[in-house]
mmCIF file of C-alpha atoms in Angstrom:
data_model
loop_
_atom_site.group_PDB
_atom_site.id
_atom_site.type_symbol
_atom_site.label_atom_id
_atom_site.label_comp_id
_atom_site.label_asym_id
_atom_site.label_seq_id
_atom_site.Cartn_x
_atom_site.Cartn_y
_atom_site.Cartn_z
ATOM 1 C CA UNK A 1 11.070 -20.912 13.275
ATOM 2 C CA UNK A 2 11.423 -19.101 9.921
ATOM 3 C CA UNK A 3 12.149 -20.332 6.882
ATOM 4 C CA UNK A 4 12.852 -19.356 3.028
ATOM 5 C CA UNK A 5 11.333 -21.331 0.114
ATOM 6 C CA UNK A 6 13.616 -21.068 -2.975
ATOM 7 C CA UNK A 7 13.140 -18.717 -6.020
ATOM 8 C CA UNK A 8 9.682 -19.572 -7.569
ATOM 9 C CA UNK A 9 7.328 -18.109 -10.022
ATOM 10 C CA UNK A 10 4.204 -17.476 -8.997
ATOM 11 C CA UNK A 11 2.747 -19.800 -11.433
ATOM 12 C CA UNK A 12 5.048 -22.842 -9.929
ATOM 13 C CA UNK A 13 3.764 -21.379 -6.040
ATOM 14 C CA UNK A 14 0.148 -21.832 -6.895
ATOM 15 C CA UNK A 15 0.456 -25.332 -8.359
ATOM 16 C CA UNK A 16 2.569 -26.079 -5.574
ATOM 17 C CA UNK A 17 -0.564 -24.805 -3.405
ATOM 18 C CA UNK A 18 -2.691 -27.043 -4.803
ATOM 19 C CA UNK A 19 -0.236 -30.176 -3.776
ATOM 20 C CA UNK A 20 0.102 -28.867 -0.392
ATOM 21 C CA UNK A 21 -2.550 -29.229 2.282
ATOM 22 C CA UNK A 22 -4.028 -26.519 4.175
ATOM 23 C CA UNK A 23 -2.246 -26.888 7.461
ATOM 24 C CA UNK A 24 -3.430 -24.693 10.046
ATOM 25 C CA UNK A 25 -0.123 -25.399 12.449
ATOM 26 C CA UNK A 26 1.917 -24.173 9.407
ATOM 27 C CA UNK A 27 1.794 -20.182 8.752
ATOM 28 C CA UNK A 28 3.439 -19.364 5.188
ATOM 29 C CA UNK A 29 4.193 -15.819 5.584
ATOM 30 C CA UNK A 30 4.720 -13.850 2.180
ATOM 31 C CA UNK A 31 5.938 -10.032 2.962
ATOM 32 C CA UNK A 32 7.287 -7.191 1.433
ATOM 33 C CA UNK A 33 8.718 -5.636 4.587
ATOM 34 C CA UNK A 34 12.386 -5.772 4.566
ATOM 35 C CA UNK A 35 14.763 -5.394 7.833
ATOM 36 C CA UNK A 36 15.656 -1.734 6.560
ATOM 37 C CA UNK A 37 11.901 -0.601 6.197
ATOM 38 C CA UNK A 38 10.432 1.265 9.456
ATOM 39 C CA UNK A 39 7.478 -1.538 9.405
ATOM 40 C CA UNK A 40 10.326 -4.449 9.959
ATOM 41 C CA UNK A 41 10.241 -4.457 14.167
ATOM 42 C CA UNK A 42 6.543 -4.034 14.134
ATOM 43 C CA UNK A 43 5.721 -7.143 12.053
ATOM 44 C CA UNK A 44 8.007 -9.177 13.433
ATOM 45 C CA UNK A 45 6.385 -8.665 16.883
ATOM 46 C CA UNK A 46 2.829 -9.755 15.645
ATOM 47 C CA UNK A 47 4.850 -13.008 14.287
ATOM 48 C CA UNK A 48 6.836 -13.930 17.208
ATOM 49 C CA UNK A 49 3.321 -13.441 19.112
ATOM 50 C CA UNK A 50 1.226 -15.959 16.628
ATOM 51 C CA UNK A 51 4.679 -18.279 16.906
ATOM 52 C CA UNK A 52 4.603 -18.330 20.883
ATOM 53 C CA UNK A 53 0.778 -20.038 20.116
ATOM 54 C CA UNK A 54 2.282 -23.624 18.744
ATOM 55 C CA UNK A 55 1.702 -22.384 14.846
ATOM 56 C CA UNK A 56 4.990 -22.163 13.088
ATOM 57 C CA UNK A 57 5.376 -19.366 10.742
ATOM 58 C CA UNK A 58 7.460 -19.358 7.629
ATOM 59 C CA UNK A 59 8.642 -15.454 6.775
ATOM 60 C CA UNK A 60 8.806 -15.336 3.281
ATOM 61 C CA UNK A 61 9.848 -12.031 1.370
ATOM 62 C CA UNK A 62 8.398 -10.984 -2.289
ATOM 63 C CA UNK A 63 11.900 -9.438 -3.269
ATOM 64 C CA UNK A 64 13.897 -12.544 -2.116
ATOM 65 C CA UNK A 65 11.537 -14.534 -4.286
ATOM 66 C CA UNK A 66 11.111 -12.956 -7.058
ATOM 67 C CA UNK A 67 7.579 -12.711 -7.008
ATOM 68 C CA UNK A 68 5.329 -9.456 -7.994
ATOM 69 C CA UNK A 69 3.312 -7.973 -5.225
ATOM 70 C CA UNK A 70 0.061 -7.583 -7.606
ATOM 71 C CA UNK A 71 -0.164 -11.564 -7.332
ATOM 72 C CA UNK A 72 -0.775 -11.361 -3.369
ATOM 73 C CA UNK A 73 -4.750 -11.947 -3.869
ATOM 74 C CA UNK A 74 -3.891 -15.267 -6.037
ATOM 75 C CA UNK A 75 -1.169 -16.325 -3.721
ATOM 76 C CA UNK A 76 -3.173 -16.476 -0.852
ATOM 77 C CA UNK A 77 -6.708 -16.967 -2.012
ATOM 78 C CA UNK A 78 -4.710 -20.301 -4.117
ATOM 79 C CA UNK A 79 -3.193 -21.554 -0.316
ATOM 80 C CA UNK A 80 0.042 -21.150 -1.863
ATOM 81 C CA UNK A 81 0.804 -18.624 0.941
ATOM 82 C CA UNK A 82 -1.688 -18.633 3.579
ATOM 83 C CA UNK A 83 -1.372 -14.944 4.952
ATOM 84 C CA UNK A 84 0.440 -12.199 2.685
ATOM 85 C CA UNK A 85 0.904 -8.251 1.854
ATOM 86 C CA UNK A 86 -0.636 -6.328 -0.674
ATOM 87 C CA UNK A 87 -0.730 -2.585 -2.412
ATOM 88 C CA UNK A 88 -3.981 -2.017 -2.073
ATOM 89 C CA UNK A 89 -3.787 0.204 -5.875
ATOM 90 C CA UNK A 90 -1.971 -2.604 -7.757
ATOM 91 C CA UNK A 91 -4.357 -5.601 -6.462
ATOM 92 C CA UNK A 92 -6.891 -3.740 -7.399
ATOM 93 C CA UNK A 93 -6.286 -4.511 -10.994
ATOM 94 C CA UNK A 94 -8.329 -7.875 -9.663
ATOM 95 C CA UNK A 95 -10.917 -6.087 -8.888
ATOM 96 C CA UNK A 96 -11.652 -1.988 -9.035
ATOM 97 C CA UNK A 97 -13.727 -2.139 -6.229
ATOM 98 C CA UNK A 98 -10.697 -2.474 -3.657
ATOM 99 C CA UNK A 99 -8.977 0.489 -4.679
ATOM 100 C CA UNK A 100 -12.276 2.073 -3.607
ATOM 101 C CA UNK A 101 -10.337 2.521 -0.045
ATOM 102 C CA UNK A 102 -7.842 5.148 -0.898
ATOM 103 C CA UNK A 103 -9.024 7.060 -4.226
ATOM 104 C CA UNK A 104 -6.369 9.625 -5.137
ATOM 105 C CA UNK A 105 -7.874 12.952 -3.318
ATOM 106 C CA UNK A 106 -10.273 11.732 -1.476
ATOM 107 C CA UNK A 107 -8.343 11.385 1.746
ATOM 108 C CA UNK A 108 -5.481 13.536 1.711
ATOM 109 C CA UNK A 109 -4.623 13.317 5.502
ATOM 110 C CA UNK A 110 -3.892 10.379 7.704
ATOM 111 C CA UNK A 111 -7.682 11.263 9.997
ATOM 112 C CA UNK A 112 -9.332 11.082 7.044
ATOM 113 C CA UNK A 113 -7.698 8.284 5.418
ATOM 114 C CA UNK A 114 -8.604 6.317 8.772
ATOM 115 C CA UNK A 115 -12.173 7.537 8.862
ATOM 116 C CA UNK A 116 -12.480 6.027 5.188
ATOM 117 C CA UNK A 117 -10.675 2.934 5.733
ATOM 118 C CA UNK A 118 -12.962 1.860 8.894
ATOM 119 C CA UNK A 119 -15.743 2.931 6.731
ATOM 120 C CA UNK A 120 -14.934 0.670 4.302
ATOM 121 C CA UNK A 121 -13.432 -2.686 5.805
ATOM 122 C CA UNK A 122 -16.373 -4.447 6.694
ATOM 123 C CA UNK A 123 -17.384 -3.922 3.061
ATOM 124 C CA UNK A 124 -13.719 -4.326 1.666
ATOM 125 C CA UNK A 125 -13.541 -7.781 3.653
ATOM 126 C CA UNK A 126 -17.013 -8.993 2.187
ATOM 127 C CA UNK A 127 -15.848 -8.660 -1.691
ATOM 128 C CA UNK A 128 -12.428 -9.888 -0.780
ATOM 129 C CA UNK A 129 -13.903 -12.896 1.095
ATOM 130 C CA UNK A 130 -16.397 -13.472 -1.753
ATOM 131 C CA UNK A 131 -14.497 -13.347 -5.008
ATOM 132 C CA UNK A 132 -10.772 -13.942 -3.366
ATOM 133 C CA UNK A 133 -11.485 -16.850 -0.163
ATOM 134 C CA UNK A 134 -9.143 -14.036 1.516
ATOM 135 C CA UNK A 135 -9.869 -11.635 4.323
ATOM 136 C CA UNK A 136 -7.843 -8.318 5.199
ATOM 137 C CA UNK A 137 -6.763 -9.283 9.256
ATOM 138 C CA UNK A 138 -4.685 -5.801 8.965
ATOM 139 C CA UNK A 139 -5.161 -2.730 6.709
ATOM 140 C CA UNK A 140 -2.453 0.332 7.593
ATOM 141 C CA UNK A 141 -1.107 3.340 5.334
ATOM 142 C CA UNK A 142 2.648 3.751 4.578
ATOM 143 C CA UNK A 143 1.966 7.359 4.812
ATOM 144 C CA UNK A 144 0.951 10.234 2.679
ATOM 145 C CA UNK A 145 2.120 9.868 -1.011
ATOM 146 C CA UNK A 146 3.929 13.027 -2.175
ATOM 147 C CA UNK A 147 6.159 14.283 -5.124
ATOM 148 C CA UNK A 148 9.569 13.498 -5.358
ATOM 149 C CA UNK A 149 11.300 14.702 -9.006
ATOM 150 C CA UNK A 150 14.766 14.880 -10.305
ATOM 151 C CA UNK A 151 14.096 18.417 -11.635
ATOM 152 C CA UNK A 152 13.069 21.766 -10.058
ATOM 153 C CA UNK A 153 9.005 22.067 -9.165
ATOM 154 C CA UNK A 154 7.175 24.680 -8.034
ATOM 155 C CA UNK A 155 3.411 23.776 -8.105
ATOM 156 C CA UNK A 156 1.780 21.185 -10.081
ATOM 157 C CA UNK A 157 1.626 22.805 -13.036
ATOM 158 C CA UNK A 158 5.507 22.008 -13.537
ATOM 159 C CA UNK A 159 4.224 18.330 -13.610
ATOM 160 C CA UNK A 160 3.056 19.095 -16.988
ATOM 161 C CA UNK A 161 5.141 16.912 -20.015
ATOM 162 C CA UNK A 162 6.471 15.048 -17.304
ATOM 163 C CA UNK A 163 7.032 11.229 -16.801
ATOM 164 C CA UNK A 164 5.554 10.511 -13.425
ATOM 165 C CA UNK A 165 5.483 7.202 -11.260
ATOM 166 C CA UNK A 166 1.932 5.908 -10.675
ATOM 167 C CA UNK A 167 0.755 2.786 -9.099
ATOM 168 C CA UNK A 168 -3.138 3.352 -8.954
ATOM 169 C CA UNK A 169 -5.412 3.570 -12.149
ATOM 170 C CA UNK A 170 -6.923 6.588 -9.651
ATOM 171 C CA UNK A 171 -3.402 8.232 -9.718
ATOM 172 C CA UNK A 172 -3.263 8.049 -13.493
ATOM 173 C CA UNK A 173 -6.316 9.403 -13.708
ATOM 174 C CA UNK A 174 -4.986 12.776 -11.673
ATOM 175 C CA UNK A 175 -1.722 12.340 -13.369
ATOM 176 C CA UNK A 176 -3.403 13.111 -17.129
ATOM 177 C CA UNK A 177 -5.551 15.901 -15.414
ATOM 178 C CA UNK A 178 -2.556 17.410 -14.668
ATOM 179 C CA UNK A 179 -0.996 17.357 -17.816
ATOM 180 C CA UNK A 180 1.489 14.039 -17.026
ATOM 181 C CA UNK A 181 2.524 11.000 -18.266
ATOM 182 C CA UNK A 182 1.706 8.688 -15.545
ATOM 183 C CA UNK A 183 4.166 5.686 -16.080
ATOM 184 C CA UNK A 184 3.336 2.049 -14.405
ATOM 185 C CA UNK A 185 6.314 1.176 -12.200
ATOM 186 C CA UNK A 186 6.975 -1.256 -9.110
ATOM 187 C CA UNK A 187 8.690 0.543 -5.917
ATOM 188 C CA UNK A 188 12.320 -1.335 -6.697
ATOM 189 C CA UNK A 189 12.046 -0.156 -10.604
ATOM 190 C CA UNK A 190 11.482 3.772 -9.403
ATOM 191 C CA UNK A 191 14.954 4.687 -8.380
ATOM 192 C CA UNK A 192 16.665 3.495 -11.508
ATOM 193 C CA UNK A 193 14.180 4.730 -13.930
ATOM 194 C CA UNK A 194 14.381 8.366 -12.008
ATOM 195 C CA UNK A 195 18.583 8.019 -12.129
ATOM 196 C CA UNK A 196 18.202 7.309 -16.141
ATOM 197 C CA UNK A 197 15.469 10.026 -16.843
ATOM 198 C CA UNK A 198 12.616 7.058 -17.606
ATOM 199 C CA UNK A 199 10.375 8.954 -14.881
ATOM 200 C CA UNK A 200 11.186 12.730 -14.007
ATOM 201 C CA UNK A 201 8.932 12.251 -10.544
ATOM 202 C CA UNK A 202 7.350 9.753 -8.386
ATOM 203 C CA UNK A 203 5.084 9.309 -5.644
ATOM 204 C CA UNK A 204 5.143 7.721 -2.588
ATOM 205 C CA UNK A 205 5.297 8.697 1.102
ATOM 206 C CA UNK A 206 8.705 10.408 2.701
ATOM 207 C CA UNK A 207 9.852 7.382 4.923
ATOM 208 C CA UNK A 208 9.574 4.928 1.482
ATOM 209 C CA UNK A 209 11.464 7.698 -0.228
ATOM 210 C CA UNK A 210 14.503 7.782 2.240
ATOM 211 C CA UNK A 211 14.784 4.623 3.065
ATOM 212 C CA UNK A 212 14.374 3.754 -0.628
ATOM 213 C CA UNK A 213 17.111 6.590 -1.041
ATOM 214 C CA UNK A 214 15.271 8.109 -3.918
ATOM 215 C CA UNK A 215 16.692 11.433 -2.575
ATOM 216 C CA UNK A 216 19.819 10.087 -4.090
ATOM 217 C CA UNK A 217 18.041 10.848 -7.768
ATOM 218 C CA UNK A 218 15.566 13.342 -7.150
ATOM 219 C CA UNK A 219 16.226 17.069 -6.026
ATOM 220 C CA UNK A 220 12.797 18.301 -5.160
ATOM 221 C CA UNK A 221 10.266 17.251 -2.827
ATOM 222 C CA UNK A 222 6.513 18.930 -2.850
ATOM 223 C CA UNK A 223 4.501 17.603 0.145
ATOM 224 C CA UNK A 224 1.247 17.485 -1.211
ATOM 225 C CA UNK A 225 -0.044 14.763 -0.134
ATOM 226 C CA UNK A 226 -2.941 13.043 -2.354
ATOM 227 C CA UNK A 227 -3.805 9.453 -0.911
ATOM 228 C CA UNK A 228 -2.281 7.148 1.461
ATOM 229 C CA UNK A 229 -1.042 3.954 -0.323
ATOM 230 C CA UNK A 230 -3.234 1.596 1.690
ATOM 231 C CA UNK A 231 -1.595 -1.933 2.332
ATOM 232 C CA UNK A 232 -3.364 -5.144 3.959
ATOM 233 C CA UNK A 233 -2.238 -8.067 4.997
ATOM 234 C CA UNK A 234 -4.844 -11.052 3.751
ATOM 235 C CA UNK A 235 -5.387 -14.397 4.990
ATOM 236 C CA UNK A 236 -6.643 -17.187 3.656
ATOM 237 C CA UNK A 237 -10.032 -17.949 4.876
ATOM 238 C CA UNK A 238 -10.242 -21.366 5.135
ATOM 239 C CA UNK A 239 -6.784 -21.819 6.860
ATOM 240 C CA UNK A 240 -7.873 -18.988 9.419
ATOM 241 C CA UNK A 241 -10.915 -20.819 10.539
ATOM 242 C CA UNK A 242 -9.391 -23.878 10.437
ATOM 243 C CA UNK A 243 -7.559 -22.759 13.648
ATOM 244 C CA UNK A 244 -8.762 -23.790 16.939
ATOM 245 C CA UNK A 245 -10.436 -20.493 18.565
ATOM 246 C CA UNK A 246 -7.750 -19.480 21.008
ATOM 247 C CA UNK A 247 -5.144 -19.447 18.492
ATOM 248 C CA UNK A 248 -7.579 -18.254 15.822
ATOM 249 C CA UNK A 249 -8.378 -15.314 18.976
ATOM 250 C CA UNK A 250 -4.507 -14.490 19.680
ATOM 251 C CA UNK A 251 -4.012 -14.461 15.695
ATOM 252 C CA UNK A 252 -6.237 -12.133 15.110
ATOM 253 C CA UNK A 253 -5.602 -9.751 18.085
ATOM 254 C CA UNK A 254 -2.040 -10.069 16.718
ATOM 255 C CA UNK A 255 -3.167 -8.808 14.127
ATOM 256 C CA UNK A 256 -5.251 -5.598 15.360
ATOM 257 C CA UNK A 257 -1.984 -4.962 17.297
ATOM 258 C CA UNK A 258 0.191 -4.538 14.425
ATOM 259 C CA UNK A 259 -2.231 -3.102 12.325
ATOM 260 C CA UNK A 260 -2.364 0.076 15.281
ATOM 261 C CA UNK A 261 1.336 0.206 15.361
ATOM 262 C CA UNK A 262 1.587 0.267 11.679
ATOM 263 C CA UNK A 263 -0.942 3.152 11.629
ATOM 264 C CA UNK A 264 1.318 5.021 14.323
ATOM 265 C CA UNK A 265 4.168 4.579 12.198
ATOM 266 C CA UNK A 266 2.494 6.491 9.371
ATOM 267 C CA UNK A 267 1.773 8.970 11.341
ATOM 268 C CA UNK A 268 4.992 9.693 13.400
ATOM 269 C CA UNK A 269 7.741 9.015 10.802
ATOM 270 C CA UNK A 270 7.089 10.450 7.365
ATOM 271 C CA UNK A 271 7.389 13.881 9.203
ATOM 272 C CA UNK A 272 11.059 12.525 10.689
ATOM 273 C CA UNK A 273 11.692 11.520 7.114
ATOM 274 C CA UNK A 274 10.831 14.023 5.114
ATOM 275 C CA UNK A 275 12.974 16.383 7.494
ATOM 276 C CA UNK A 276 15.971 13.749 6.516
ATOM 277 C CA UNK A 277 15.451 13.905 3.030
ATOM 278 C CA UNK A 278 15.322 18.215 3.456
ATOM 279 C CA UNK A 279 18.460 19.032 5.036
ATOM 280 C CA UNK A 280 16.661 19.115 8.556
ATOM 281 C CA UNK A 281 16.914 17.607 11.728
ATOM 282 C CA UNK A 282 17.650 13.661 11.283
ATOM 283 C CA UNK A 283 17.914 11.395 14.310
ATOM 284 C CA UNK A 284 20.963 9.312 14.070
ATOM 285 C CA UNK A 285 19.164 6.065 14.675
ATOM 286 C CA UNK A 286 20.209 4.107 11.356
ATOM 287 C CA UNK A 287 16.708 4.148 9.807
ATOM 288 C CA UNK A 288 16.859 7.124 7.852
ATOM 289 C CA UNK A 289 19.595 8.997 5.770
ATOM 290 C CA UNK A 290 20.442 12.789 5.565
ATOM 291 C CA UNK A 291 19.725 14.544 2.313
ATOM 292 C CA UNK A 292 19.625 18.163 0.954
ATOM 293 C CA UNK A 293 16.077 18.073 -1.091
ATOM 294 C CA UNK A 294 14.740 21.203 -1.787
ATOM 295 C CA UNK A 295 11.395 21.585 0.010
ATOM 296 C CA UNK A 296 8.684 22.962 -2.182
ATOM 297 C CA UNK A 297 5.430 24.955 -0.277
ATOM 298 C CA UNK A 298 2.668 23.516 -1.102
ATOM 299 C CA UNK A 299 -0.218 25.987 -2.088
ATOM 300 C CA UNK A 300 -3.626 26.211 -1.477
ATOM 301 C CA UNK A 301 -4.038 26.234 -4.764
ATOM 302 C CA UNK A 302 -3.165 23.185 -6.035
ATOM 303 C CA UNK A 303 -4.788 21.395 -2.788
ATOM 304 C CA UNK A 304 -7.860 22.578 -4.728
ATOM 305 C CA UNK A 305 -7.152 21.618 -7.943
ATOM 306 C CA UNK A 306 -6.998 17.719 -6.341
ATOM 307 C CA UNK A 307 -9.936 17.840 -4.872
ATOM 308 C CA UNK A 308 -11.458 19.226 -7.991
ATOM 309 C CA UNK A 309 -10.047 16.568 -10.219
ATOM 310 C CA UNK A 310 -11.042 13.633 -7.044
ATOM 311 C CA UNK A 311 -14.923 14.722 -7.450
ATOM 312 C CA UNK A 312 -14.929 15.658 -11.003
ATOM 313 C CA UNK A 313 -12.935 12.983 -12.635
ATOM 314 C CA UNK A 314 -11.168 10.118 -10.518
ATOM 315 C CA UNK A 315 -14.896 9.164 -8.738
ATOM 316 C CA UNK A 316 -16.806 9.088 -11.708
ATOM 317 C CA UNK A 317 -14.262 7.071 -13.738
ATOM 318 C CA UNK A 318 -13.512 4.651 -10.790
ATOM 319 C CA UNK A 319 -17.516 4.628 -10.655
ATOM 320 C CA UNK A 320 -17.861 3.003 -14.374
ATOM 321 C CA UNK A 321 -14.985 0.913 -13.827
ATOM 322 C CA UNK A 322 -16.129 -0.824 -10.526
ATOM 323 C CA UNK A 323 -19.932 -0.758 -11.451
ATOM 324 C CA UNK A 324 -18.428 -2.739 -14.845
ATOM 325 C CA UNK A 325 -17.815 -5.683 -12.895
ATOM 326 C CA UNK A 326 -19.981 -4.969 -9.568
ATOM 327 C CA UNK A 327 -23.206 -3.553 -10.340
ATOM 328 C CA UNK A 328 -24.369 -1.364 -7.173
ATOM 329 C CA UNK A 329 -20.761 -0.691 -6.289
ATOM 330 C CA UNK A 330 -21.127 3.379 -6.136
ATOM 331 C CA UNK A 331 -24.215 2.781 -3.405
ATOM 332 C CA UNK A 332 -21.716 0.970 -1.443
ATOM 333 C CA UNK A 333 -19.289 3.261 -1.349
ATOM 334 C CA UNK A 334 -21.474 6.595 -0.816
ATOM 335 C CA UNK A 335 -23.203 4.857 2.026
ATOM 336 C CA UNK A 336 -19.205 4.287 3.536
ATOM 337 C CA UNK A 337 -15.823 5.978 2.461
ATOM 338 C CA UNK A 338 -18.761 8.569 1.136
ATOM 339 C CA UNK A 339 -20.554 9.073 4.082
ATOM 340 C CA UNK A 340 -17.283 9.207 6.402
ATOM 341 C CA UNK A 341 -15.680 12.209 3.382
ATOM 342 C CA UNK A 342 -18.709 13.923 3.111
ATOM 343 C CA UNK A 343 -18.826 13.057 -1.178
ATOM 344 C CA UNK A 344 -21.427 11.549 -3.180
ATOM 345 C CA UNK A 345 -20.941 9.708 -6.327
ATOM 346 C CA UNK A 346 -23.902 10.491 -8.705
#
């Protein structure tokens, strides 16, 4: 059975967490995934699954509510929400150490993104458990994040004086390398600040783009791809072993299942919709739309400069930042996402 709670702030859900029990026959489900997005049927298989065990999960959505997607770690560590979504960038705000998954340039590819992110989740799961009470059950990519912009680009030196969409202190970090203005904006606030000339470009991976019909306001797209905007679903520790071990067992094989499909979806349909958005072949399926983007090569070149700017600039400075708040942070990460990318932080 799924229900909706009404429009709350986030402060009014986490004093209403601390009224409510921790029932472990009662899932409150907070999402981001809409019925449009590709992720949709794949989500709502690993619910009906945990459902079919006797726990009754509530489907909640962050848009519907009004809440802001950096607030997952609160919502859920607080029991206000006992399982929900994150950007792995914008939690990190929380805590520097997460975004330690998916630095900008480190993993520019969804095999090495992978490689990183199993490196790092026992690791990842140990500070979230720790400082949140929340543990990642499901960590997937929505693909690789590339360059949309509203005017001609040919390499990234045309990025230079621009306004571009960030939504990782790592990306803004590349972003002023390059020359750009990285500006701070939510996925919903993109396409109207890149129809009114707030942002000239944004990034984010080719199925978000089309089905978030940014082609609509944007004319260019340059396929470089330069991290993999890592999500996780988290769950609330103490509600997950509250669970009696079968359920607790089919929850979190649920789990593992969607997580794989989700991975498979980043694979196999950024290339389908990135040929949408180009004028290309587009399967008539009702997922994604036809557009006439101009597709700009991407050159060896500036693949370079990214991973120039990732080992010269984005590591060290996400280095201080993490080691700020978790001394011996760097070690961890060379001996995991380090190891598995062949870098070293110094």
């Amino acid at each position: 059975m799924f229900k909706s709670l009404s429009r709350l702030s986030a402060a009014s859900l986490l004093m209403l967490a601390t009224a409510l029990p921790l029932q472990a026959e009662t899932l409150r489900w907070l999402t981001q995934t809409q019925s449009h997005n590709a992720q949709f049927p794949v989500e709502m298989a690993a619910i009906e699954a945990i459902g079919a065990t006797g726990i009754t999960v509530e489907r909640n959505e962050f848009q519907v509510l009004g809440l802001n997607l950096a607030d997952s770690l609160r919502l859920v560590g607080s029991g206000a929400f006992q399982l929900g979504t994150t950007q792995v960038g914008s939690a990190a705000k929380d805590d520097p150490f997460l975004e330690g998954i998916d630095l900008i340039g480190v993993s520019t590819n969804m095999d090495e993104l992978k490689q990183a992110v199993d490196a790092y989740r026992d690791a990842f799961n140990a500070r979230l458990g720790e400082k949140f009470g929340v543990k990642a059950v499901a960590i997937w990519p929505f693909g690789p994040q590339v360059f949309l912009c509203n005017q001609p680009i040919e390499t990234l030196d045309d990025l230079k004086g621009l306004k571009v969409r960030s939504f990782t202190a790592s990306m803004s970090t590349l972003l002023e390398d390059l020359g750009a203005t990285p500006v701070t904006l939510s996925f919903p606030e993109v396409y109207p600040a890149l129809q009114r000339g707030v942002a000239s470009c944004g990034v984010t991976s080719p199925t978000s783009s089309n089905t978030g019909k940014w082609p609509e306001v944007t004319t260019h797209l340059y396929p470089l791809s330069v991290s993999g905007s890592v999500q996780a679903h988290l769950v609330n520790i103490e509600w997950l072993n509250a669970l009696p071990e079968d359920q607790k067992a089919t929850f979190e094989a649920s789990m593992a299942e969607m997580e794989t499909g989700l991975w498979a979806l980043a694979v196999e349909t950024n290339g389908v919709a990135q040929s949408c958005s180009t004028g290309r072949e587009c399967p008539d399926d009702g997922l994604y739309t036809s557009y006439d983007m101009t597709l700009v090569p991407v050159s060896g070149e500036d693949k370079a400069t990214v991973a120039d700017i990732a080992a010269t600039e984005i590591l060290p400075e996400w280095a201080a930042r993490c080691e700020a708040g978790y001394p011996g942070c760097t070690e961890i990460w060379n001996d995991t996402v380090g190891k598995a990318r062949g870098l070293v932080i110094e």
